Short mmCIF file of C-alpha atoms in Angstrom, two decimals:
data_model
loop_
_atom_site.label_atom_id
_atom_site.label_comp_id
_atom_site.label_asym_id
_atom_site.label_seq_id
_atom_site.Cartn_x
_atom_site.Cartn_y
_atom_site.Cartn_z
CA UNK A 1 4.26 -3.97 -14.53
CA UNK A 2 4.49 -4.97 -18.15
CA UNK A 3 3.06 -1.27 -19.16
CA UNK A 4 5.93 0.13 -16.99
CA UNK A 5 8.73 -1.18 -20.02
CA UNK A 6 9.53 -4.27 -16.95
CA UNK A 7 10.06 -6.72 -19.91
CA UNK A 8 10.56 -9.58 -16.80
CA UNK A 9 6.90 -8.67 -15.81
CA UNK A 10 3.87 -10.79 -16.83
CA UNK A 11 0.65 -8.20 -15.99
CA UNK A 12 -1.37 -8.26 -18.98
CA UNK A 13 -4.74 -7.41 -17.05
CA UNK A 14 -2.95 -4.65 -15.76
CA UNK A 15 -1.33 -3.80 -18.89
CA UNK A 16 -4.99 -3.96 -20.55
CA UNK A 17 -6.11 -1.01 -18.10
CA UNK A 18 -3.42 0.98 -18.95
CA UNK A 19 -3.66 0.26 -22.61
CA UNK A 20 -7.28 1.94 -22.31
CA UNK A 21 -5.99 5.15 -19.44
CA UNK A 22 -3.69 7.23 -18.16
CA UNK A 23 -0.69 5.86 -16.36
CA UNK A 24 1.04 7.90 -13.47
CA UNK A 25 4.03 7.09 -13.27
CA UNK A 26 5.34 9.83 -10.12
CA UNK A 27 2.49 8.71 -8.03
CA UNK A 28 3.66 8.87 -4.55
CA UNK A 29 2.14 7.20 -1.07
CA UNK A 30 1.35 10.09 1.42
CA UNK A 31 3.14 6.94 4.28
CA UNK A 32 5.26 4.02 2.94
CA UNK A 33 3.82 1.91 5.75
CA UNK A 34 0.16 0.20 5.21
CA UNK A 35 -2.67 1.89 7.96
CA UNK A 36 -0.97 5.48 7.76
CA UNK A 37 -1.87 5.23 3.76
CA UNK A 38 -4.50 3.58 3.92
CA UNK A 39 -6.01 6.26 6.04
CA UNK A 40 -4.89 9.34 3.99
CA UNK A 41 -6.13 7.73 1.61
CA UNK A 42 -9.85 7.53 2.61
CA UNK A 43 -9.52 10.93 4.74
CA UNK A 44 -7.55 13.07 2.09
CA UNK A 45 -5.59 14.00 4.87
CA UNK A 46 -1.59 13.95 5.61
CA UNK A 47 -0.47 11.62 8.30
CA UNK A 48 0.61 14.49 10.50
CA UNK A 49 -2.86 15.38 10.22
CA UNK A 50 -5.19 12.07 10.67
CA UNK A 51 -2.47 10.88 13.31
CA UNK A 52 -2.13 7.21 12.90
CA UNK A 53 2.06 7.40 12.25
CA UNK A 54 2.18 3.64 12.49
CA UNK A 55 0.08 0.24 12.60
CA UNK A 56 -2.12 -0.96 15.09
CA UNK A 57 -1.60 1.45 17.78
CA UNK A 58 -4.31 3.95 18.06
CA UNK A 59 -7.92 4.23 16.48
CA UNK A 60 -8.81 5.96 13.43
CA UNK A 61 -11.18 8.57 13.59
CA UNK A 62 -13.60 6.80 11.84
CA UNK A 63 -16.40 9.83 12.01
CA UNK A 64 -13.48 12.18 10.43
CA UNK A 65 -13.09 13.19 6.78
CA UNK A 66 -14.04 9.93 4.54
CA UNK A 67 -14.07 10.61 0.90
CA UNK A 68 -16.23 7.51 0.79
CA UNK A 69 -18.57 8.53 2.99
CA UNK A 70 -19.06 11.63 0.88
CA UNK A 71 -19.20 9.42 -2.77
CA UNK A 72 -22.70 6.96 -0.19
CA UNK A 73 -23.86 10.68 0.71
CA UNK A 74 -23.72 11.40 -3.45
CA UNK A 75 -25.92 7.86 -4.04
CA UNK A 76 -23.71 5.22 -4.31
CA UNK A 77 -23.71 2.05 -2.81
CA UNK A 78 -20.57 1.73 -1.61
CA UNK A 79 -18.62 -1.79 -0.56
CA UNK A 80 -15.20 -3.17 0.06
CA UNK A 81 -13.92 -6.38 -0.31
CA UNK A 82 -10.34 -7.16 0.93
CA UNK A 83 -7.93 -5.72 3.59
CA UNK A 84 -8.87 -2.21 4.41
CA UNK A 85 -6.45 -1.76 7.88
CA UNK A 86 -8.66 0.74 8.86
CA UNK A 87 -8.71 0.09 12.66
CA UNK A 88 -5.97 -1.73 14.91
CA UNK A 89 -6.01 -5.32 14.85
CA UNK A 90 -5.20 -7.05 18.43
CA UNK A 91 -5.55 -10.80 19.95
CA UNK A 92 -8.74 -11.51 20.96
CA UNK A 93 -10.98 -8.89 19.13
CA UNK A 94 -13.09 -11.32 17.43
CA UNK A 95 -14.33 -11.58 13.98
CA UNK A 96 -14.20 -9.01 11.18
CA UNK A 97 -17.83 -8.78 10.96
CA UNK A 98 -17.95 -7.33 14.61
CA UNK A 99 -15.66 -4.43 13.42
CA UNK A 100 -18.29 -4.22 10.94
CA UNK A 101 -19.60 -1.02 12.66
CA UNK A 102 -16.06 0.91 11.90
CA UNK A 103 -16.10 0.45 8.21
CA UNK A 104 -19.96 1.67 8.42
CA UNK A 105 -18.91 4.81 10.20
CA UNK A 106 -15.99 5.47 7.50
CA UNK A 107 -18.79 5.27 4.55
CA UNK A 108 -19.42 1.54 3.71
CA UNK A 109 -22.47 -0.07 3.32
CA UNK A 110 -20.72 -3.27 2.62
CA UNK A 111 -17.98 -4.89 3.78
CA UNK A 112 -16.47 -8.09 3.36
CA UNK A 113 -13.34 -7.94 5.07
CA UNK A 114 -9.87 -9.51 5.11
CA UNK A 115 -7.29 -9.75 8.03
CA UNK A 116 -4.25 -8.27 7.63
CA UNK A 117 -1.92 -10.44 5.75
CA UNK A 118 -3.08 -13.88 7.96
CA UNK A 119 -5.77 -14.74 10.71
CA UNK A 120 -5.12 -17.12 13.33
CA UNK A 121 -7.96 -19.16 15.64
CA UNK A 122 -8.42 -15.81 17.58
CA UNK A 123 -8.54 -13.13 15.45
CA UNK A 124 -11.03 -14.48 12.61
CA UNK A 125 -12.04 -13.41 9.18
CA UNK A 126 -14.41 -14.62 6.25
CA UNK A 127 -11.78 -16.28 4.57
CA UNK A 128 -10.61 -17.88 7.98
CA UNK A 129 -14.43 -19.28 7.93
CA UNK A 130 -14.31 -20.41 3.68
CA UNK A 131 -10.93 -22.30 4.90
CA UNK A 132 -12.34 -24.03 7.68
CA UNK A 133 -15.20 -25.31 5.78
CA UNK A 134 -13.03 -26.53 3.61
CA UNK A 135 -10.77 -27.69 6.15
CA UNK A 136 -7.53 -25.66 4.88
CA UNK A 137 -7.80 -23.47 7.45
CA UNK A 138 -4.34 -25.40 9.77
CA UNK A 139 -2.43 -25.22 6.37
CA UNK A 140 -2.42 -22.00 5.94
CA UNK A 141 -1.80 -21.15 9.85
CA UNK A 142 0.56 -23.27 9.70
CA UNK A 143 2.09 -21.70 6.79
CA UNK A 144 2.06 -18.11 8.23
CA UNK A 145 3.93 -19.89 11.83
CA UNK A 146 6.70 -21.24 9.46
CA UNK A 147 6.95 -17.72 7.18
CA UNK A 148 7.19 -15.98 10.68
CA UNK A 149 9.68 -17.76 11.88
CA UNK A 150 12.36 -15.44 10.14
CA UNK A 151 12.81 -16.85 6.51
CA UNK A 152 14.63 -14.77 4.37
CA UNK A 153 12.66 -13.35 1.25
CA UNK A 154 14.34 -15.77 -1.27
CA UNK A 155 13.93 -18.36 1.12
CA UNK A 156 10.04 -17.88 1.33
CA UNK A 157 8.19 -21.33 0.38
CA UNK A 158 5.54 -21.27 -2.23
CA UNK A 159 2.07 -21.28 -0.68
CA UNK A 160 0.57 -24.81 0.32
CA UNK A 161 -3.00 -24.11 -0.34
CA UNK A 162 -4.73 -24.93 -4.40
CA UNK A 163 -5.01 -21.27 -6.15
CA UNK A 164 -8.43 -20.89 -5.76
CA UNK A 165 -8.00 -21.01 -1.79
CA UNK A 166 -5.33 -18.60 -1.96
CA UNK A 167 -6.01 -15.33 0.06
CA UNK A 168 -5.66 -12.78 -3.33
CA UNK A 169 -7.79 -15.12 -5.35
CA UNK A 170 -10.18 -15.53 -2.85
CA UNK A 171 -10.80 -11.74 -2.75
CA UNK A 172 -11.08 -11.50 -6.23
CA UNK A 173 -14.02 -14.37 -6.67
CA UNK A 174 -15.70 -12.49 -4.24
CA UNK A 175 -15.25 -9.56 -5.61
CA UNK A 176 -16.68 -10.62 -8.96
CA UNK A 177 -19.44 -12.42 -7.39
CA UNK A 178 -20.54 -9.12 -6.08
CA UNK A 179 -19.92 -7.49 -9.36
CA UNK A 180 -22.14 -10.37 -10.92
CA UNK A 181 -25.00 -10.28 -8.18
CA UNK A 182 -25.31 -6.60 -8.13
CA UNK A 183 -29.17 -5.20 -8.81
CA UNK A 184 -29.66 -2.11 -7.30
CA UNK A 185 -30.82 1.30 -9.30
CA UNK A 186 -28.28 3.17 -7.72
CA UNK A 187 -24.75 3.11 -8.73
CA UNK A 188 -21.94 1.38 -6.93
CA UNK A 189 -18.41 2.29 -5.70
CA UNK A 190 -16.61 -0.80 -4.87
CA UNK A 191 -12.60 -0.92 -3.53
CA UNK A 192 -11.27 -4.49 -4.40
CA UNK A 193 -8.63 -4.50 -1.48
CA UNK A 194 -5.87 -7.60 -2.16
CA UNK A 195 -3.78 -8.07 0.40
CA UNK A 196 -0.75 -8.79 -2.25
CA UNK A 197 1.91 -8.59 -3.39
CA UNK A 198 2.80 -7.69 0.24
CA UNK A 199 4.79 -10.18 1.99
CA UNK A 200 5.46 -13.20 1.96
CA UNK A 201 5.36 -13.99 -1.92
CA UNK A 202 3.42 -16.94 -1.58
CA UNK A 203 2.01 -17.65 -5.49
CA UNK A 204 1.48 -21.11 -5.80
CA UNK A 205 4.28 -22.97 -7.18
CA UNK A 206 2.11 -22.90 -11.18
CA UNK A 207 3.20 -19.46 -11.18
CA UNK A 208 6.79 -19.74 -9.74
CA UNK A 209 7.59 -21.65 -12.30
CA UNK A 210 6.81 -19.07 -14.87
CA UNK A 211 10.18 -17.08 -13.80
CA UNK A 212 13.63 -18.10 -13.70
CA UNK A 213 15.48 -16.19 -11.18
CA UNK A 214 18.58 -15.53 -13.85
CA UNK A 215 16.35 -13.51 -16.32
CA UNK A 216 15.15 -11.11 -13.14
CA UNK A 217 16.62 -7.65 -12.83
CA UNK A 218 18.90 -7.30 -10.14
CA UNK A 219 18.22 -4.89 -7.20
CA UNK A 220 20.18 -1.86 -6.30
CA UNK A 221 22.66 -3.29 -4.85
CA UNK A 222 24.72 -0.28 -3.38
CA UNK A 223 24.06 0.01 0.73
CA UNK A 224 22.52 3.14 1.94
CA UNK A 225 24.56 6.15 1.55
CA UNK A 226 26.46 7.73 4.20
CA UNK A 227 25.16 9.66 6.21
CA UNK A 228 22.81 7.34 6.75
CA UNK A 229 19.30 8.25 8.73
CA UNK A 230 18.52 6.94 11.71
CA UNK A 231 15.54 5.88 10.13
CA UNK A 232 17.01 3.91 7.10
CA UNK A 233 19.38 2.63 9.83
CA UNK A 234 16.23 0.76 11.75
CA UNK A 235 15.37 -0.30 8.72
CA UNK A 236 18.51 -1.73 7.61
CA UNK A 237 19.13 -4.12 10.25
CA UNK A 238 15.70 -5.34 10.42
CA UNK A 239 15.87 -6.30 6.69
CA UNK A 240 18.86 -8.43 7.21
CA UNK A 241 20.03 -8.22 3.84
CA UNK A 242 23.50 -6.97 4.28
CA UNK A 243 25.23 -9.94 3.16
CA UNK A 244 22.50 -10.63 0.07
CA UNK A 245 24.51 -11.74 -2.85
CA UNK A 246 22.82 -11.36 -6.51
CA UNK A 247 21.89 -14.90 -7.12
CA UNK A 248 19.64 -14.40 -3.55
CA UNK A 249 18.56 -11.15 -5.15
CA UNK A 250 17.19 -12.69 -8.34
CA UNK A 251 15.55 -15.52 -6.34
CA UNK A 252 13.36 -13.17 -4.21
CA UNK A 253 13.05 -11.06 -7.23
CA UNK A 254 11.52 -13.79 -9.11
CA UNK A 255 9.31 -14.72 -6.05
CA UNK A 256 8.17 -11.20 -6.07
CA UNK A 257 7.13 -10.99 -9.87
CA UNK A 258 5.08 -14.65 -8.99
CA UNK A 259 3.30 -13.10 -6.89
CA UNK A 260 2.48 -9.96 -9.06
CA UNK A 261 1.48 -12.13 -11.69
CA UNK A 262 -0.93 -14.29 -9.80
CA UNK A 263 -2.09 -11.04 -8.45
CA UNK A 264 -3.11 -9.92 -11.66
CA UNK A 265 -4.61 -12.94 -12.35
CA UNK A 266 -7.29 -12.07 -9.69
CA UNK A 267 -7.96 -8.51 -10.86
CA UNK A 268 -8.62 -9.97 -14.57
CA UNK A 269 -11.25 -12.18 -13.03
CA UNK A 270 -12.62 -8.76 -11.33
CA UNK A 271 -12.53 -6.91 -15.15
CA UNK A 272 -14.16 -10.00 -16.34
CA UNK A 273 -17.45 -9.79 -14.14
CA UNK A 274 -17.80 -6.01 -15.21
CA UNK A 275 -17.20 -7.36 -18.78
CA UNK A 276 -19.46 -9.47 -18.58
CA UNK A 277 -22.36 -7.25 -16.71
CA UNK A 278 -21.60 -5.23 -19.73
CA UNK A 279 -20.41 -2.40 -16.99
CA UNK A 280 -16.88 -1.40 -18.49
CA UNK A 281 -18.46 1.72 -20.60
CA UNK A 282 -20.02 3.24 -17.45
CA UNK A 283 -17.65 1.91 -14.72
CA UNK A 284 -14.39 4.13 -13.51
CA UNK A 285 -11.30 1.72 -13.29
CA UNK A 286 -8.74 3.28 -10.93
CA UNK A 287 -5.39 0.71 -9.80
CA UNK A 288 -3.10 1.95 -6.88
CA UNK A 289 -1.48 0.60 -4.01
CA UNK A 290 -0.77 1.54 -0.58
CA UNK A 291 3.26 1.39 -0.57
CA UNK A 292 5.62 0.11 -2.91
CA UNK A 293 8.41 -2.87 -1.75
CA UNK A 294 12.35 -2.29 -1.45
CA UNK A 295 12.76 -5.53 -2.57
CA UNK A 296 16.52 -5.57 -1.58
CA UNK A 297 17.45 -2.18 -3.21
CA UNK A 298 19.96 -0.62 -1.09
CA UNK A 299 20.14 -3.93 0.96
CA UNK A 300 16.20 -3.36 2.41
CA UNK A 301 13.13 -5.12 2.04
CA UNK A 302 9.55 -3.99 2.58
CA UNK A 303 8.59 -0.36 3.60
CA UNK A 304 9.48 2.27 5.89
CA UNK A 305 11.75 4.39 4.34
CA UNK A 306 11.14 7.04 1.51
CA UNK A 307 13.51 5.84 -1.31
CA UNK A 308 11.51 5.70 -4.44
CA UNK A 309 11.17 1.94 -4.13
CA UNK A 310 8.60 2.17 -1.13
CA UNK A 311 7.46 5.54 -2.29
CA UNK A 312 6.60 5.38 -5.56
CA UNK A 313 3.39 3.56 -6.04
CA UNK A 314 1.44 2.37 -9.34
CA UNK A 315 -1.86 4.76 -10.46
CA UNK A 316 -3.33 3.83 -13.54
CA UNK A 317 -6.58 5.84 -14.14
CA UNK A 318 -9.22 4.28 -16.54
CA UNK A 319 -12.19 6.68 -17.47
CA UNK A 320 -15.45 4.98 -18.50
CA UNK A 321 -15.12 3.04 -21.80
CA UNK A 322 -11.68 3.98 -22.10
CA UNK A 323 -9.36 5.86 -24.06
CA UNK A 324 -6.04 6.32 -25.50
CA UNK A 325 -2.84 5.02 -23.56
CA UNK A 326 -1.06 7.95 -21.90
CA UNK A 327 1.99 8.50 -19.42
CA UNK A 328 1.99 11.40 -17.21
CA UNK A 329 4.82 12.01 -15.39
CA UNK A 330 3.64 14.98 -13.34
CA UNK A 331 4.23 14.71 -9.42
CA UNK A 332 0.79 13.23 -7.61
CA UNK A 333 -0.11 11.67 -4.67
CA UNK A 334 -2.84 9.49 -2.89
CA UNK A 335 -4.67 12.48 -1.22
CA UNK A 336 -5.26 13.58 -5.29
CA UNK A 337 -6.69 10.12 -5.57
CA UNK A 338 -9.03 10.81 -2.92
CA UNK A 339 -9.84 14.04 -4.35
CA UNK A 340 -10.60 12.08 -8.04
CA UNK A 341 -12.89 9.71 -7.00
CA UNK A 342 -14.80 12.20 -5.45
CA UNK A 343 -14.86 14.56 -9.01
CA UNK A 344 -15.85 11.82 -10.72
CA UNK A 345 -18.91 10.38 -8.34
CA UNK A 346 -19.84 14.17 -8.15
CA UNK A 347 -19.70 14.38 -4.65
CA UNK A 348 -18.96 16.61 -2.03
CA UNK A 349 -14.96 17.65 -1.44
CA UNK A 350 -13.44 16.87 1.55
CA UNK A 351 -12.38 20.03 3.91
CA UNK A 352 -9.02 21.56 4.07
CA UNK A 353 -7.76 17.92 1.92
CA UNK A 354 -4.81 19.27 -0.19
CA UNK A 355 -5.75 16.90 -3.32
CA UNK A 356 -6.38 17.77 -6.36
CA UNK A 357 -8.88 15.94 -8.49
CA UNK A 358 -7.13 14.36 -11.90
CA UNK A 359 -10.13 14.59 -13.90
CA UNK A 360 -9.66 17.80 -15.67
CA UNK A 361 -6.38 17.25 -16.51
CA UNK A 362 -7.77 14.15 -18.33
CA UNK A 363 -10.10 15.67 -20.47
CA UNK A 364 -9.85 15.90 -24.34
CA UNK A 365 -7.72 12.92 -24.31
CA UNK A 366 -4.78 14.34 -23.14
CA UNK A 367 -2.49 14.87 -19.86
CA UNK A 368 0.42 17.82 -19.05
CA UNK A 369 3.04 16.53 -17.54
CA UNK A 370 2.84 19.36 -14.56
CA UNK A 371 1.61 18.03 -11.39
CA UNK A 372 2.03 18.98 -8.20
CA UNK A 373 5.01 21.48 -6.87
CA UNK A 374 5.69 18.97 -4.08
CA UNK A 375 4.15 15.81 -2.55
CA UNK A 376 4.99 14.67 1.15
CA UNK A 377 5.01 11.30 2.74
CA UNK A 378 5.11 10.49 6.64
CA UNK A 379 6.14 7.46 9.30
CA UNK A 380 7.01 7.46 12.21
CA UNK A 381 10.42 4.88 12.69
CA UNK A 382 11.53 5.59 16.16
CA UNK A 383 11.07 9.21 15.54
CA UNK A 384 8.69 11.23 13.10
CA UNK A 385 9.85 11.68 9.61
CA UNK A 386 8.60 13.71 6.91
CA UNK A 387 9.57 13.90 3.04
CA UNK A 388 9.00 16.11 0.59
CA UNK A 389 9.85 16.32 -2.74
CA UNK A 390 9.56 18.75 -5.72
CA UNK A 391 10.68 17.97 -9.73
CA UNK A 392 14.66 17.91 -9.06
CA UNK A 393 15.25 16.95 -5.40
CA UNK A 394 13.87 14.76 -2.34
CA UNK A 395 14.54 15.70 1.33
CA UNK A 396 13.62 14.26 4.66
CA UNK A 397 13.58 16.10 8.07
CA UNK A 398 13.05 14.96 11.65
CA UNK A 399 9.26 16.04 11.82
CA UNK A 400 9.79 17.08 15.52
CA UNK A 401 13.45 18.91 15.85
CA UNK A 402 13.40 19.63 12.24
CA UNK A 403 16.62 18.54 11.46
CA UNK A 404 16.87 17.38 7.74
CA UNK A 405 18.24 13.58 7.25
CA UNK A 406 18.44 13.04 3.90
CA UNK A 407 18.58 15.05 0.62
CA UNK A 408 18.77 13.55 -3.18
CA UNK A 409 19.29 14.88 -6.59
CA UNK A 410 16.43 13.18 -8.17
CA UNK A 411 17.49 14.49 -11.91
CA UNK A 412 21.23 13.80 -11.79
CA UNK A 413 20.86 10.98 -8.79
CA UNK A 414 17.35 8.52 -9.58
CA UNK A 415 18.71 5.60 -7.59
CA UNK A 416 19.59 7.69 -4.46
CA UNK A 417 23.14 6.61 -4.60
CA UNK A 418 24.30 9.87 -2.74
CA UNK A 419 23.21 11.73 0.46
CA UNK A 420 23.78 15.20 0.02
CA UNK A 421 22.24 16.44 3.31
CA UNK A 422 25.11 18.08 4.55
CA UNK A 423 26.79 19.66 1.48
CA UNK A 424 27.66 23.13 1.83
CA UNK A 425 26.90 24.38 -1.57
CA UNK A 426 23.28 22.85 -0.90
CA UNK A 427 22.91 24.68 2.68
CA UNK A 428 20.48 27.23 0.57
CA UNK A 429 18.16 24.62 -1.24
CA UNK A 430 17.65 22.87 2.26
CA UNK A 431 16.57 26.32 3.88
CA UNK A 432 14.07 26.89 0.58
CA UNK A 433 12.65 22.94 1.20
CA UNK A 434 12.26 23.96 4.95
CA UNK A 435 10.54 27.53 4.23
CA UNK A 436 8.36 26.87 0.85
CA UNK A 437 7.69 23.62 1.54
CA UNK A 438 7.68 21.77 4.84
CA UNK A 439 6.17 25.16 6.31
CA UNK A 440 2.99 24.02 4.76
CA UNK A 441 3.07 20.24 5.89
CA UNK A 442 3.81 21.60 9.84
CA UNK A 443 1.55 24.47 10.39
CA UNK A 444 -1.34 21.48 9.99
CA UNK A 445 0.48 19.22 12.54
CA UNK A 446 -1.95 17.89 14.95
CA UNK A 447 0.21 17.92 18.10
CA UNK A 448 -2.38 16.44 20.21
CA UNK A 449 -3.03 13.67 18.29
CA UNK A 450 0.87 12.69 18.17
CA UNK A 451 0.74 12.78 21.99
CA UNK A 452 -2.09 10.48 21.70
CA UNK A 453 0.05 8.19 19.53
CA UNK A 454 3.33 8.55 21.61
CA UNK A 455 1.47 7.38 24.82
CA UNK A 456 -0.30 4.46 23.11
CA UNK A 457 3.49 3.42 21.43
CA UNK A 458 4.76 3.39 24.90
CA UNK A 459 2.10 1.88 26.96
CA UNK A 460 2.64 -2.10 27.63
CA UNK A 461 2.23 -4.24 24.36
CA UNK A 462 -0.52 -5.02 23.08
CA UNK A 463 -0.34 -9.03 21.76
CA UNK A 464 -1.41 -8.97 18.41
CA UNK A 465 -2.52 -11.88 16.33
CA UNK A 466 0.92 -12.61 14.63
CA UNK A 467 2.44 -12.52 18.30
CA UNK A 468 -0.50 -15.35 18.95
CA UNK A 469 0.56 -17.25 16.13
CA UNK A 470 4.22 -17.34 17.37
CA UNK A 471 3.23 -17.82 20.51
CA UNK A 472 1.28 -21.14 19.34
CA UNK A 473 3.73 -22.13 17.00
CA UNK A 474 5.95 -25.76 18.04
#
């Protein structure tokens, strides 16, 4: 973002937000992989504890801990428009509207929802149905075959369809037309849910033009350091970036900041419905994102992993009306998100969460930098992998034997450069992580619910709708 200092960045809607709120910029994801967050995220609970280690495996528990179920219970209306990845999406399970029931259980009175990054003829969505009427709907299946097909990222075509067809625009127009249409007493909590800038960066070629791949900063180039985790190793070979070179770098890079850009096209059109309603001195503003892209840093794309590239996440916090610009560079997480949105709709906190509201800390107009002691993020990648991380260093352990994988000097070390897991002068600092720290995330490991997971990741696959579209594809 152009708040951020990216000077290559064109987000001045975003950049507006900040301009009138606090920016976090140590905001981590509780899972660097899209259901997991999205989940702690609604639940306020760690992935060890909700369960759902991966994507469309197992069911939420949709009658579990909801922070907006607790913000309808307080007398909001409460809606989302967008992806939400709230339950497991398969071949054959219909339209969105029949999972409508899920997204009621988890708190919503509305929902207008999105598939996960493309539907296909089988697995169908509302903007599945505003294509076919306008008979786009084969270009942009036909799009998602090709993209699936294995391009790499700089390779990635622009998308085919006019921008106001586009899937990110799409969600913001309805957005604002809810925003605009809105007339009920009662006040209204609404999640605008994009399903960018996650792959593939498909802005329309308008806004690929507006970046020339040589004036893009170039990604950490440096492999993974040895030792290298099992988990980054996974990662690294499905990425296939290992022979990148810098000018295929800039070219994705450039794709990437398209994409951003168009993105924040949409959530100015969003900002100007509440303008408009004359709703931006009573209306809460908060901007944050599920997990953060690798974007070839380290030769990896995507998620996954828990370098600071899929960790760290944007949070920009706007209070009602607005106030001055401020950074805070304390740690925080998404489960204190949770626990903010709830302070501020006055509603009732979720039990046993571990977030911690942000409101306080923003009154008076200004911010300490302290945050958290440590924030922890969870996937599972093969095996289960937890992080945690404190002011000076980041560590990863094996969730189930224990073992630690990784360990970084985040003071002396930002761009993770060198894996100091198994350096004797260190063996103390590892046992501290292991006994101050991870001892909390483990003693609220649900071990029945990761059995339920492990039999469901090893029972025969389940086709989803990307295998149908592959399947279908010439």
């Amino acid at each position: 973002m152009g708040c951020a200092g990216n000077a290559a960045a064109r987000t001045p809607n975003l950049d507006r937000v900040a301009a009138e709120g606090v920016r976090f910029t140590r905001c981590s994801t509780n899972s660097p992989l899209c259901m997991p967050a999205r989940v702690s995220l609604i639940s306020g609970q760690h992935v060890s504890q909700h369960g759902i280690w991966g994507n469309n495996l197992v069911a939420t528990d949709r009658h579990g801990p909801s922070h907006v179920r607790n913000i309808r219970d307080a007398g909001y209306r409460t809606a989302v428009i967008g992806k939400t990845h709230l339950w497991a999406n398969h071949k054959l399970d219909g339209h969105t509207r029949d999972h409508e029931h899920i997204l009621k259980d988890w708190g919503y009175e509305y929902a207008h929802e999105l598939r996960d990054v493309v539907p296909s003829s089988r697995c169908d969505c509302y903007y599945a149905d505003f294509l076919a009427e306008r008979g786009s709907l084969h270009i942009y299946q036909d799009y998602a075959r090709t993209y699936w097909r294995g391009f790499h990222p700089w390779e990635t075509p622009p998308c085919q369809l006019p921008l106001e067809e586009h899937i990110d625009i799409y969600c913001a127009n309805r957005a604002a037309e809810w925003i605009t249409n809105y007339q009920d007493e009662e006040p209204f909590y609404l999640q605008v849910c994009f399903t960018g800038p996650h792959t593939p960066f498909d802005s329309t070629p308008a806004y690929r033009y507006q970046f020339k791949p040589e004036e893009m900063p170039l990604c950490i180039m440096d492999p993974p350091a040895k030792p290298v985790s099992p988990q980054v190793q996974r990662q690294l070979k499905q990425s296939r970036l290992q022979e990148m070179t810098e000018s295929q770098s800039r070219m994705m890079t450039s794709f990437y900041y398209a994409k951003v850009c168009m993105l924040d096209y949409g959530i100015g059109l969003v900002l100007q419905a509440l303008e408009k309603r004359g709703m931006l001195d009573n209306t809460w503003i908060i901007y944050t994102s599920d997990h953060g892209e690798m974007l070839g840093d380290h030769r990896l794309n995507q998620k996954n992993v828990f370098y600071e590239s899929a960790l760290n996440v944007p949070l920009i916090i706007r209070p009602p009306g607005g106030t001055q610009a401020l950074q805070a560079s304390g740690l925080t997480d998404h489960l204190d998100v949770c626990a903010t949105l709830i302070d501020a709709a006055k509603a009732e906190p979720l039990t046993g969460s571990s977030g911690v509201s942000l409101l306080p800390k923003l009154a008076g107009g200004s911010y300490p930098d302290k945050g958290k002691d440590v924030v922890f993020s969870e996937v599972k990648v093969g095996a289960y992998y937890a992080m945690g991380r404190d002011e000076n260093y980041k560590m990863t352990i094996d969730s189930v034997t224990q073992q630690p994988v990784e360990l970084y000097d985040m003071v002396s070390d930002p761009r993770e450069l060198a894996n100091l897991v198994n350096e004797p002068s260190l063996g103390n600092l590892r046992d501290e992580f292991m006994d101050e720290y991870f001892s909390q995330l483990l003693a609220n490991h649900d071990e029945a619910k990761r059995t339920i997971y492990d039999e469901a990741e090893h029972a025969p696959l389940t086709e989803t709708f990307m295998h149908e579209l592959m399947r279908r594809s010439p």
